[in-house]
Amino acid sequence: MWSMTEEQSSRHRGRPRDLNIDTRVLEATRDLLEERGFEGTNVQSIAERSGEHASAIYRRWPSRIEIIEEAVFPGFSSVDVRPTGDLRRDLRRFTRAYLSAFGAPAARAAMPGLLATYQSAGRSGAPEAWLPVSARPQFLDILLAAPDDIVDSSVDPNDVYDVILGAILAKTLVPTVIERRRPVERLVDLTIRMLQFAPADLIR
Amino acid sequence: MWSMTEEQSSRHRGRPRDLNIDTRVLEATRDLLEERGFEGTNVQSIAERSGEHASAIYRRWPSRIEIIEEAVFPGFSSVDVRPTGDLRRDLRRFTRAYLSAFGAPAARAAMPGLLATYQSAGRSGAPEAWLPVSARPQFLDILLAAPDDIVDSSVDPNDVYDVILGAILAKTLVPTVIERRRPVERLVDLTIRMLQFAPADLIR
């Protein structure tokens, strides 16, 4: 009975019948983030927008934070770049995909609120959360696929990944950096400079 | 009469008499950011904590945003590193100072809220604000002081600055990066790699 009512309610809203509850909730969340920002995106407003009961939403996600994370970072599947061994080409695809995930309107709207949430979680002694998924493994795979004589093994690729993550945050959240509108290729250049063998003596 | 009352009130709170209103307001703002976060830091709570009238505060700052900016980024005077021409040494001092400005508890508490504010300002068509001060000129000065044969003139130092800014945001706001607790020197290494002449052929 309940599921019939739900179906009728979805049909009523003109949504295709085959969309399941997860899809509807995540779509509604992205819409709300764009329209009302992080503060205006809570389980109540998500329930109203998606036409789902709050109780059904709470059965699937513990809080709005997990819904928002899943809505704006859908498993980083788009960043799942299959490495070819051509370092520049792979990094270019990786950086573009990463930037487009973080630069999407819903992701930009969500990010400051998520950062604030992770910070309070850390402060309150709870384990610090962070995105349920990360592009770090993909980045490491790209480096593994690159020829040995290009990537300097004395550089920790995790350090480079952290810098790229920061650069992408800056490119999507910091007005002075956004306004410079620098091509992605400049970040790829700098990434390669960080990774490749430095001149005989990296200045001390 | 009003100023006498104010003096008495400050004395009452055990603050030194020579602190002026600006100092008291900015101190109160930093305290509130640490204790109550960005949301709990508004003109009302700042007025209560500092013992100043809200009207006196509004005469000096247009909104809480400008107070918070001035409170957590006091002119970047600490980042005002006088370049010596020793690139690694100068970058080390610069990066440490920059990281300590952004990593201070009040600055960390303020940053996600400020980023959200700049984003909404941009969205509403108002000119996007950003920190009233920037460490960019100091960074460029350091590069100008470095020997010509070290810094590759084909690299735009502004691009490198944007990446460092992002790396520092990540090091102060992103849990997975904070947890790695990597030494500042690793970021200095990567900065030098970005800046110095690359091997004959930067891979294409």
mmCIF file of C-alpha atoms in Angstrom:
data_model
loop_
_atom_site.group_PDB
_atom_site.id
_atom_site.type_symbol
_atom_site.label_atom_id
_atom_site.label_comp_id
_atom_site.label_asym_id
_atom_site.label_seq_id
_atom_site.Cartn_x
_atom_site.Cartn_y
_atom_site.Cartn_z
ATOM 1 C CA MET A 1 0.000 0.000 0.000
ATOM 2 C CA TRP A 2 2.715 2.353 1.068
ATOM 3 C CA SER A 3 4.752 1.652 -2.058
ATOM 4 C CA MET A 4 1.705 2.240 -4.241
ATOM 5 C CA THR A 5 1.146 5.580 -2.610
ATOM 6 C CA GLU A 6 4.760 6.408 -3.179
ATOM 7 C CA GLU A 7 4.504 5.475 -6.831
ATOM 8 C CA GLN A 8 1.420 7.547 -7.257
ATOM 9 C CA SER A 9 3.081 10.451 -5.555
ATOM 10 C CA SER A 10 6.081 10.258 -7.885
ATOM 11 C CA ARG A 11 3.877 9.976 -10.914
ATOM 12 C CA HIS A 12 1.991 12.945 -9.637
ATOM 13 C CA ARG A 13 5.196 14.972 -9.733
ATOM 14 C CA GLY A 14 5.824 13.974 -13.299
ATOM 15 C CA ARG A 15 8.962 12.005 -12.533
ATOM 16 C CA PRO A 16 9.595 8.799 -14.505
ATOM 17 C CA ARG A 17 8.366 5.736 -12.586
ATOM 18 C CA ASP A 18 11.656 3.886 -12.938
ATOM 19 C CA LEU A 19 13.665 6.323 -10.861
ATOM 20 C CA ASN A 20 14.240 4.722 -7.495
ATOM 21 C CA ILE A 21 14.222 6.495 -4.175
ATOM 22 C CA ASP A 22 18.017 6.893 -4.008
ATOM 23 C CA THR A 23 18.153 8.596 -7.355
ATOM 24 C CA ARG A 24 15.277 10.922 -6.507
ATOM 25 C CA VAL A 25 16.774 11.864 -3.145
ATOM 26 C CA LEU A 26 20.224 12.528 -4.611
ATOM 27 C CA GLU A 27 18.796 14.591 -7.464
ATOM 28 C CA ALA A 28 16.684 16.626 -5.075
ATOM 29 C CA THR A 29 19.750 17.201 -2.909
ATOM 30 C CA ARG A 30 21.804 18.520 -5.821
ATOM 31 C CA ASP A 31 18.944 20.820 -6.855
ATOM 32 C CA LEU A 32 18.593 22.172 -3.318
ATOM 33 C CA LEU A 33 22.327 22.764 -2.954
ATOM 34 C CA GLU A 34 22.323 24.856 -6.099
ATOM 35 C CA GLU A 35 19.194 26.771 -5.179
ATOM 36 C CA ARG A 36 19.408 27.174 -1.417
ATOM 37 C CA GLY A 37 23.004 26.312 -0.574
ATOM 38 C CA PHE A 38 24.318 24.045 2.149
ATOM 39 C CA GLU A 39 22.234 25.556 4.958
ATOM 40 C CA GLY A 40 18.974 25.139 3.066
ATOM 41 C CA THR A 41 19.665 21.493 2.264
ATOM 42 C CA ASN A 42 18.416 19.327 5.124
ATOM 43 C CA VAL A 43 16.435 16.115 5.437
ATOM 44 C CA GLN A 44 13.160 18.033 5.678
ATOM 45 C CA SER A 45 13.723 20.058 2.505
ATOM 46 C CA ILE A 46 15.119 16.982 0.728
ATOM 47 C CA ALA A 47 12.016 14.999 1.698
ATOM 48 C CA GLU A 48 9.729 17.731 0.396
ATOM 49 C CA ARG A 49 11.603 18.160 -2.846
ATOM 50 C CA SER A 50 12.007 14.463 -3.598
ATOM 51 C CA GLY A 51 8.504 13.459 -2.522
ATOM 52 C CA GLU A 52 9.955 10.824 -0.189
ATOM 53 C CA HIS A 53 9.178 10.394 3.491
ATOM 54 C CA ALA A 54 11.866 11.586 5.881
ATOM 55 C CA SER A 55 11.659 8.186 7.572
ATOM 56 C CA ALA A 56 12.524 6.449 4.287
ATOM 57 C CA ILE A 57 15.469 8.811 3.884
ATOM 58 C CA TYR A 58 16.729 8.166 7.412
ATOM 59 C CA ARG A 59 16.582 4.407 6.748
ATOM 60 C CA ARG A 60 19.160 4.910 4.002
ATOM 61 C CA TRP A 61 21.428 7.681 5.322
ATOM 62 C CA PRO A 62 22.332 8.605 8.914
ATOM 63 C CA SER A 63 22.193 12.381 8.299
ATOM 64 C CA ARG A 64 22.044 15.065 5.625
ATOM 65 C CA ILE A 65 25.846 15.093 5.521
ATOM 66 C CA GLU A 66 26.073 11.588 4.052
ATOM 67 C CA ILE A 67 23.314 12.416 1.560
ATOM 68 C CA ILE A 68 25.135 15.563 0.458
ATOM 69 C CA GLU A 69 28.439 13.714 0.131
ATOM 70 C CA GLU A 70 26.888 11.009 -1.990
ATOM 71 C CA ALA A 71 24.948 13.540 -4.059
ATOM 72 C CA VAL A 72 27.931 15.689 -4.983
ATOM 73 C CA PHE A 73 30.672 13.053 -5.106
ATOM 74 C CA PRO A 74 29.062 10.038 -6.747
ATOM 75 C CA GLY A 75 31.890 7.605 -6.138
ATOM 76 C CA PHE A 76 34.323 9.639 -8.218
ATOM 77 C CA SER A 77 33.462 7.301 -11.063
ATOM 78 C CA SER A 78 34.136 10.176 -13.446
ATOM 79 C CA VAL A 79 37.678 10.466 -12.070
ATOM 80 C CA ASP A 80 38.262 6.780 -12.723
ATOM 81 C CA VAL A 81 40.796 7.386 -15.441
ATOM 82 C CA ARG A 82 42.341 4.221 -16.882
ATOM 83 C CA PRO A 83 46.069 4.931 -17.062
ATOM 84 C CA THR A 84 47.700 4.663 -20.480
ATOM 85 C CA GLY A 85 51.300 5.207 -19.379
ATOM 86 C CA ASP A 86 51.367 8.585 -21.133
ATOM 87 C CA LEU A 87 51.854 10.653 -17.979
ATOM 88 C CA ARG A 88 50.825 14.046 -19.330
ATOM 89 C CA ARG A 89 47.782 12.684 -21.079
ATOM 90 C CA ASP A 90 46.676 10.680 -18.028
ATOM 91 C CA LEU A 91 47.214 13.622 -15.669
ATOM 92 C CA ARG A 92 45.318 15.909 -17.992
ATOM 93 C CA ARG A 93 42.291 13.603 -18.011
ATOM 94 C CA PHE A 94 42.558 13.076 -14.268
ATOM 95 C CA THR A 95 42.821 16.787 -13.475
ATOM 96 C CA ARG A 96 39.959 17.731 -15.766
ATOM 97 C CA ALA A 97 37.693 15.049 -14.298
ATOM 98 C CA TYR A 98 38.639 15.991 -10.733
ATOM 99 C CA LEU A 99 38.093 19.680 -11.396
ATOM 100 C CA SER A 100 34.770 19.029 -13.007
ATOM 101 C CA ALA A 101 33.617 16.945 -9.992
ATOM 102 C CA PHE A 102 34.586 19.680 -7.489
ATOM 103 C CA GLY A 103 33.584 22.530 -9.789
ATOM 104 C CA ALA A 104 29.999 21.358 -10.358
ATOM 105 C CA PRO A 105 27.548 23.908 -8.896
ATOM 106 C CA ALA A 106 26.176 21.512 -6.267
ATOM 107 C CA ALA A 107 29.681 20.453 -5.200
ATOM 108 C CA ARG A 108 30.881 24.067 -4.909
ATOM 109 C CA ALA A 109 27.807 24.937 -2.856
ATOM 110 C CA ALA A 110 28.356 21.935 -0.582
ATOM 111 C CA MET A 111 32.094 22.156 -0.024
ATOM 112 C CA PRO A 112 32.437 25.002 2.527
ATOM 113 C CA GLY A 113 29.656 23.478 4.637
ATOM 114 C CA LEU A 114 31.229 20.023 4.433
ATOM 115 C CA LEU A 115 34.626 21.450 5.436
ATOM 116 C CA ALA A 116 33.025 23.167 8.430
ATOM 117 C CA THR A 117 31.282 19.917 9.391
ATOM 118 C CA TYR A 118 34.474 17.849 9.247
ATOM 119 C CA GLN A 119 36.186 20.475 11.387
ATOM 120 C CA SER A 120 33.518 20.405 14.105
ATOM 121 C CA ALA A 121 33.513 16.612 14.007
ATOM 122 C CA GLY A 122 37.248 16.666 14.675
ATOM 123 C CA ARG A 123 36.858 19.248 17.432
ATOM 124 C CA SER A 124 34.187 17.285 19.239
ATOM 125 C CA GLY A 125 36.433 14.248 19.464
ATOM 126 C CA ALA A 126 34.422 12.255 16.938
ATOM 127 C CA PRO A 127 36.460 10.626 14.195
ATOM 128 C CA GLU A 128 36.946 13.160 11.414
ATOM 129 C CA ALA A 129 34.919 12.334 8.375
ATOM 130 C CA TRP A 130 35.947 13.176 4.865
ATOM 131 C CA LEU A 131 34.576 12.369 1.484
ATOM 132 C CA PRO A 132 33.439 8.746 1.420
ATOM 133 C CA VAL A 133 35.557 8.308 -1.679
ATOM 134 C CA SER A 134 38.860 9.690 -2.826
ATOM 135 C CA ALA A 135 40.678 10.056 -6.121
ATOM 136 C CA ARG A 136 43.997 9.234 -4.437
ATOM 137 C CA PRO A 137 44.130 5.590 -5.680
ATOM 138 C CA GLN A 138 43.514 6.699 -9.270
ATOM 139 C CA PHE A 139 46.331 9.228 -9.005
ATOM 140 C CA LEU A 140 48.735 6.607 -7.658
ATOM 141 C CA ASP A 141 47.726 4.214 -10.458
ATOM 142 C CA ILE A 142 48.574 6.846 -13.047
ATOM 143 C CA LEU A 143 52.061 7.253 -11.581
ATOM 144 C CA LEU A 144 52.593 3.489 -11.441
ATOM 145 C CA ALA A 145 51.775 3.267 -15.136
ATOM 146 C CA ALA A 146 54.284 5.996 -16.083
ATOM 147 C CA PRO A 147 57.795 5.008 -17.252
ATOM 148 C CA ASP A 148 60.297 4.648 -14.395
ATOM 149 C CA ASP A 149 62.709 7.185 -15.827
ATOM 150 C CA ILE A 150 60.151 9.990 -15.663
ATOM 151 C CA VAL A 151 58.735 9.924 -12.150
ATOM 152 C CA ASP A 152 61.286 10.707 -9.468
ATOM 153 C CA SER A 153 60.976 8.003 -6.828
ATOM 154 C CA SER A 154 62.324 10.369 -4.167
ATOM 155 C CA VAL A 155 59.059 12.347 -4.322
ATOM 156 C CA ASP A 156 56.167 11.044 -2.229
ATOM 157 C CA PRO A 157 53.221 10.932 -4.664
ATOM 158 C CA ASN A 158 50.837 11.402 -1.737
ATOM 159 C CA ASP A 159 52.391 14.807 -1.087
ATOM 160 C CA VAL A 160 51.817 15.742 -4.722
ATOM 161 C CA TYR A 161 48.242 14.469 -4.526
ATOM 162 C CA ASP A 162 47.591 16.637 -1.453
ATOM 163 C CA VAL A 163 48.894 19.682 -3.320
ATOM 164 C CA ILE A 164 46.690 18.953 -6.354
ATOM 165 C CA LEU A 165 43.677 18.479 -4.078
ATOM 166 C CA GLY A 166 44.423 21.896 -2.558
ATOM 167 C CA ALA A 167 44.941 23.491 -5.962
ATOM 168 C CA ILE A 168 41.546 22.189 -7.061
ATOM 169 C CA LEU A 169 39.877 23.504 -3.899
ATOM 170 C CA ALA A 170 41.459 26.897 -4.604
ATOM 171 C CA LYS A 171 40.360 26.802 -8.263
ATOM 172 C CA THR A 172 36.755 26.101 -7.244
ATOM 173 C CA LEU A 173 36.379 28.079 -3.971
ATOM 174 C CA VAL A 174 38.831 31.005 -3.785
ATOM 175 C CA PRO A 175 37.585 34.052 -5.704
ATOM 176 C CA THR A 176 41.032 35.442 -6.609
ATOM 177 C CA VAL A 177 42.053 32.079 -8.052
ATOM 178 C CA ILE A 178 38.718 31.487 -9.824
ATOM 179 C CA GLU A 179 38.945 34.918 -11.426
ATOM 180 C CA ARG A 180 42.358 34.159 -12.928
ATOM 181 C CA ARG A 181 40.678 31.451 -15.038
ATOM 182 C CA ARG A 182 43.965 29.693 -15.753
ATOM 183 C CA PRO A 183 43.809 26.723 -18.101
ATOM 184 C CA VAL A 184 43.892 23.256 -16.556
ATOM 185 C CA GLU A 185 47.080 22.619 -18.545
ATOM 186 C CA ARG A 186 49.029 25.004 -16.266
ATOM 187 C CA LEU A 187 48.183 22.811 -13.276
ATOM 188 C CA VAL A 188 49.185 19.742 -15.287
ATOM 189 C CA ASP A 189 52.539 21.447 -16.086
ATOM 190 C CA LEU A 190 53.166 22.146 -12.416
ATOM 191 C CA THR A 191 52.166 18.611 -11.444
ATOM 192 C CA ILE A 192 54.695 17.171 -13.886
ATOM 193 C CA ARG A 193 57.366 19.514 -12.551
ATOM 194 C CA MET A 194 56.685 18.242 -9.035
ATOM 195 C CA LEU A 195 56.865 14.610 -10.152
ATOM 196 C CA GLN A 196 59.650 14.345 -12.654
ATOM 197 C CA PHE A 197 63.357 14.060 -11.979
ATOM 198 C CA ALA A 198 64.687 17.427 -10.910
ATOM 199 C CA PRO A 199 67.945 18.851 -12.246
ATOM 200 C CA ALA A 200 70.932 17.075 -10.744
ATOM 201 C CA ASP A 201 70.769 19.239 -7.653
ATOM 202 C CA LEU A 202 67.420 20.367 -6.339
ATOM 203 C CA ILE A 203 68.541 23.600 -4.714
ATOM 204 C CA ARG A 204 69.100 23.156 -0.988
ATOM 205 C CA MET B 1 30.160 60.272 29.815
ATOM 206 C CA TRP B 2 29.805 57.408 27.370
ATOM 207 C CA SER B 3 33.545 56.941 27.054
ATOM 208 C CA MET B 4 33.933 56.958 30.847
ATOM 209 C CA THR B 5 31.349 54.232 31.118
ATOM 210 C CA GLU B 6 33.193 52.318 28.471
ATOM 211 C CA GLU B 7 36.474 52.644 30.343
ATOM 212 C CA GLN B 8 34.872 51.514 33.547
ATOM 213 C CA SER B 9 33.323 48.588 31.799
ATOM 214 C CA SER B 10 36.666 47.537 30.335
ATOM 215 C CA ARG B 11 38.373 47.911 33.678
ATOM 216 C CA HIS B 12 35.628 45.848 35.154
ATOM 217 C CA ARG B 13 36.500 43.031 32.771
ATOM 218 C CA GLY B 14 40.114 43.181 33.806
ATOM 219 C CA ARG B 15 41.345 44.314 30.394
ATOM 220 C CA PRO B 16 44.203 46.828 30.275
ATOM 221 C CA ARG B 17 42.913 50.391 29.838
ATOM 222 C CA ASP B 18 45.140 51.123 26.862
ATOM 223 C CA LEU B 19 43.526 48.584 24.606
ATOM 224 C CA ASN B 20 41.417 50.499 22.133
ATOM 225 C CA ILE B 21 38.067 49.471 20.783
ATOM 226 C CA ASP B 22 39.472 47.898 17.627
ATOM 227 C CA THR B 23 41.778 45.644 19.577
ATOM 228 C CA ARG B 24 39.015 44.592 21.956
ATOM 229 C CA VAL B 25 36.600 43.843 19.138
ATOM 230 C CA LEU B 26 39.145 41.839 17.157
ATOM 231 C CA GLU B 27 40.215 39.865 20.230
ATOM 232 C CA ALA B 28 36.610 39.104 21.114
ATOM 233 C CA THR B 29 36.015 37.965 17.538
ATOM 234 C CA ARG B 30 38.944 35.546 17.611
ATOM 235 C CA ASP B 31 37.761 34.149 20.953
ATOM 236 C CA LEU B 32 34.232 33.648 19.643
ATOM 237 C CA LEU B 33 35.427 31.962 16.454
ATOM 238 C CA GLU B 34 37.371 29.440 18.505
ATOM 239 C CA GLU B 35 34.559 28.837 20.975
ATOM 240 C CA ARG B 36 31.409 29.095 18.885
ATOM 241 C CA GLY B 37 32.612 28.878 15.303
ATOM 242 C CA PHE B 38 31.675 31.075 12.355
ATOM 243 C CA GLU B 39 27.915 30.858 12.879
ATOM 244 C CA GLY B 40 28.132 31.958 16.506
ATOM 245 C CA THR B 41 30.293 34.956 15.680
ATOM 246 C CA ASN B 42 28.046 37.883 14.818
ATOM 247 C CA VAL B 43 27.920 41.565 15.700
ATOM 248 C CA GLN B 44 25.635 40.900 18.657
ATOM 249 C CA SER B 45 27.870 38.257 20.223
ATOM 250 C CA ILE B 46 30.978 40.327 19.436
ATOM 251 C CA ALA B 47 29.404 43.357 21.130
ATOM 252 C CA GLU B 48 28.559 41.325 24.224
ATOM 253 C CA ARG B 49 31.969 39.711 24.453
ATOM 254 C CA SER B 50 33.971 42.889 23.813
ATOM 255 C CA GLY B 51 31.799 45.144 25.981
ATOM 256 C CA GLU B 52 31.363 47.546 23.059
ATOM 257 C CA HIS B 53 28.090 48.861 21.689
ATOM 258 C CA ALA B 54 26.945 47.317 18.430
ATOM 259 C CA SER B 55 26.550 50.871 17.078
ATOM 260 C CA ALA B 56 30.224 51.591 17.771
ATOM 261 C CA ILE B 57 31.131 48.382 15.969
ATOM 262 C CA TYR B 58 28.976 49.216 12.948
ATOM 263 C CA ARG B 59 30.669 52.631 12.730
ATOM 264 C CA ARG B 60 33.971 50.826 12.101
ATOM 265 C CA TRP B 61 32.997 47.766 10.042
ATOM 266 C CA PRO B 62 30.126 47.278 7.567
ATOM 267 C CA SER B 63 29.372 43.699 8.717
ATOM 268 C CA ARG B 64 30.658 40.789 10.737
ATOM 269 C CA ILE B 65 32.457 39.489 7.646
ATOM 270 C CA GLU B 66 34.914 42.412 7.590
ATOM 271 C CA ILE B 67 35.470 42.072 11.345
ATOM 272 C CA ILE B 68 36.193 38.361 10.999
ATOM 273 C CA GLU B 69 38.551 38.959 8.083
ATOM 274 C CA GLU B 70 40.495 41.588 9.994
ATOM 275 C CA ALA B 71 40.513 39.471 13.157
ATOM 276 C CA VAL B 72 41.931 36.347 11.561
ATOM 277 C CA PHE B 73 44.136 37.884 8.877
ATOM 278 C CA PRO B 74 45.749 40.886 10.536
ATOM 279 C CA GLY B 75 47.326 42.355 7.444
ATOM 280 C CA PHE B 76 49.491 39.300 6.891
ATOM 281 C CA SER B 77 52.226 41.221 8.646
ATOM 282 C CA SER B 78 53.566 37.903 9.887
ATOM 283 C CA VAL B 79 53.958 36.743 6.296
ATOM 284 C CA ASP B 80 55.948 39.864 5.469
ATOM 285 C CA VAL B 81 59.171 37.965 4.931
ATOM 286 C CA ARG B 82 62.086 40.157 3.826
ATOM 287 C CA PRO B 83 63.702 38.230 0.960
ATOM 288 C CA THR B 84 67.378 37.348 1.376
ATOM 289 C CA GLY B 85 67.957 35.868 -2.090
ATOM 290 C CA ASP B 86 68.336 32.404 -0.585
ATOM 291 C CA LEU B 87 65.277 30.889 -2.277
ATOM 292 C CA ARG B 88 64.838 27.830 -0.097
ATOM 293 C CA ARG B 89 65.316 29.757 3.105
ATOM 294 C CA ASP B 90 62.940 32.531 2.034
ATOM 295 C CA LEU B 91 60.279 30.065 0.868
ATOM 296 C CA ARG B 92 60.599 28.120 4.114
ATOM 297 C CA ARG B 93 59.977 31.233 6.210
ATOM 298 C CA PHE B 94 57.164 32.332 3.904
ATOM 299 C CA THR B 95 55.424 28.944 3.947
ATOM 300 C CA ARG B 96 55.729 28.578 7.703
ATOM 301 C CA ALA B 97 54.323 32.068 8.299
ATOM 302 C CA TYR B 98 51.508 31.558 5.801
ATOM 303 C CA LEU B 99 50.611 28.182 7.279
ATOM 304 C CA SER B 100 50.626 29.560 10.773
ATOM 305 C CA ALA B 101 48.283 32.425 9.740
ATOM 306 C CA PHE B 102 45.768 30.038 8.111
ATOM 307 C CA GLY B 103 46.290 27.301 10.690
ATOM 308 C CA ALA B 104 45.502 29.439 13.738
ATOM 309 C CA PRO B 105 42.352 28.123 15.460
ATOM 310 C CA ALA B 106 40.324 31.282 14.778
ATOM 311 C CA ALA B 107 41.375 31.322 11.111
ATOM 312 C CA ARG B 108 40.520 27.636 10.641
ATOM 313 C CA ALA B 109 37.141 28.193 12.261
ATOM 314 C CA ALA B 110 36.474 31.225 10.045
ATOM 315 C CA MET B 111 37.635 29.907 6.686
ATOM 316 C CA PRO B 112 34.763 27.617 5.589
ATOM 317 C CA GLY B 113 32.236 30.328 6.512
ATOM 318 C CA LEU B 114 34.223 32.987 4.662
ATOM 319 C CA LEU B 115 34.488 30.757 1.582
ATOM 320 C CA ALA B 116 30.718 30.215 1.649
ATOM 321 C CA THR B 117 30.175 33.974 1.991
ATOM 322 C CA TYR B 118 32.409 34.829 -0.967
ATOM 323 C CA GLN B 119 30.574 32.243 -3.025
ATOM 324 C CA SER B 120 27.125 33.647 -2.240
ATOM 325 C CA ALA B 121 28.425 37.161 -2.879
ATOM 326 C CA GLY B 122 29.517 36.019 -6.327
ATOM 327 C CA ARG B 123 26.227 34.254 -6.958
ATOM 328 C CA SER B 124 24.116 37.253 -6.027
ATOM 329 C CA GLY B 125 25.934 39.404 -8.561
ATOM 330 C CA ALA B 126 27.737 41.469 -5.931
ATOM 331 C CA PRO B 127 31.473 41.822 -6.476
ATOM 332 C CA GLU B 128 33.190 38.808 -4.973
ATOM 333 C CA ALA B 129 35.086 39.677 -1.864
ATOM 334 C CA TRP B 130 38.211 37.928 -0.740
ATOM 335 C CA LEU B 131 40.659 38.483 2.033
ATOM 336 C CA PRO B 132 41.373 42.186 2.352
ATOM 337 C CA VAL B 133 45.053 41.344 2.152
ATOM 338 C CA SER B 134 47.078 38.779 0.281
ATOM 339 C CA ALA B 135 50.521 37.257 0.597
ATOM 340 C CA ARG B 136 50.918 37.239 -3.192
ATOM 341 C CA PRO B 137 53.182 40.348 -3.334
ATOM 342 C CA GLN B 138 55.522 38.860 -0.715
ATOM 343 C CA PHE B 139 55.767 35.655 -2.722
ATOM 344 C CA LEU B 140 56.605 37.556 -5.903
ATOM 345 C CA ASP B 141 59.244 39.597 -4.017
ATOM 346 C CA ILE B 142 60.917 36.396 -2.867
ATOM 347 C CA LEU B 143 61.159 35.163 -6.453
ATOM 348 C CA LEU B 144 62.512 38.510 -7.658
ATOM 349 C CA ALA B 145 65.280 38.300 -5.066
ATOM 350 C CA ALA B 146 66.324 34.790 -6.149
ATOM 351 C CA PRO B 147 69.211 34.349 -8.612
ATOM 352 C CA ASP B 148 68.119 34.402 -12.269
ATOM 353 C CA ASP B 149 69.588 31.006 -13.039
ATOM 354 C CA ILE B 150 67.363 29.256 -10.492
ATOM 355 C CA VAL B 151 63.832 30.430 -11.194
ATOM 356 C CA ASP B 152 62.507 29.372 -14.579
ATOM 357 C CA SER B 153 61.055 32.460 -16.215
ATOM 358 C CA SER B 154 58.710 30.320 -18.308
ATOM 359 C CA VAL B 155 56.697 29.520 -15.152
ATOM 360 C CA ASP B 156 54.051 32.045 -14.117
ATOM 361 C CA PRO B 157 54.784 32.653 -10.415
ATOM 362 C CA ASN B 158 51.109 33.519 -9.902
ATOM 363 C CA ASP B 159 50.179 29.980 -10.907
ATOM 364 C CA VAL B 160 52.618 28.621 -8.343
ATOM 365 C CA TYR B 161 51.236 30.998 -5.715
ATOM 366 C CA ASP B 162 47.684 29.761 -6.407
ATOM 367 C CA VAL B 163 48.850 26.179 -5.931
ATOM 368 C CA ILE B 164 50.586 27.015 -2.634
ATOM 369 C CA LEU B 165 47.475 28.834 -1.427
ATOM 370 C CA GLY B 166 45.462 25.714 -2.226
ATOM 371 C CA ALA B 167 48.005 23.431 -0.562
ATOM 372 C CA ILE B 168 47.783 25.530 2.596
ATOM 373 C CA LEU B 169 43.979 25.429 2.543
ATOM 374 C CA ALA B 170 44.188 21.634 2.237
ATOM 375 C CA LYS B 171 46.743 21.418 5.052
ATOM 376 C CA THR B 172 44.477 23.404 7.369
ATOM 377 C CA LEU B 173 40.964 22.306 6.314
ATOM 378 C CA VAL B 174 40.976 18.839 4.730
ATOM 379 C CA PRO B 175 41.014 16.037 7.336
ATOM 380 C CA THR B 176 42.884 13.473 5.213
ATOM 381 C CA VAL B 177 45.632 16.001 4.520
ATOM 382 C CA ILE B 178 45.771 17.302 8.114
ATOM 383 C CA GLU B 179 46.091 13.743 9.392
ATOM 384 C CA ARG B 180 49.131 13.089 7.226
ATOM 385 C CA ARG B 181 50.998 15.755 9.236
ATOM 386 C CA ARG B 182 53.642 16.183 6.566
ATOM 387 C CA PRO B 183 56.495 18.560 7.404
ATOM 388 C CA VAL B 184 56.385 22.042 5.875
ATOM 389 C CA GLU B 185 59.681 21.230 4.171
ATOM 390 C CA ARG B 186 57.927 18.803 1.802
ATOM 391 C CA LEU B 187 55.768 21.666 0.513
ATOM 392 C CA VAL B 188 58.887 23.818 0.178
ATOM 393 C CA ASP B 189 60.527 21.015 -1.864
ATOM 394 C CA LEU B 190 57.545 20.824 -4.187
ATOM 395 C CA THR B 191 57.428 24.613 -4.526
ATOM 396 C CA ILE B 192 61.069 24.686 -5.598
ATOM 397 C CA ARG B 193 60.426 21.889 -8.086
ATOM 398 C CA MET B 194 57.622 23.943 -9.606
ATOM 399 C CA LEU B 195 59.797 27.055 -9.842
ATOM 400 C CA GLN B 196 63.232 25.931 -10.870
ATOM 401 C CA PHE B 197 64.464 25.135 -14.357
ATOM 402 C CA ALA B 198 63.113 21.757 -15.397
ATOM 403 C CA PRO B 199 65.267 19.142 -17.093
ATOM 404 C CA ALA B 200 65.968 20.050 -20.715
ATOM 405 C CA ASP B 201 62.630 18.645 -21.816
ATOM 406 C CA LEU B 202 59.627 18.961 -19.536
ATOM 407 C CA ILE B 203 57.729 15.929 -20.722
ATOM 408 C CA ARG B 204 55.058 16.828 -23.236
#
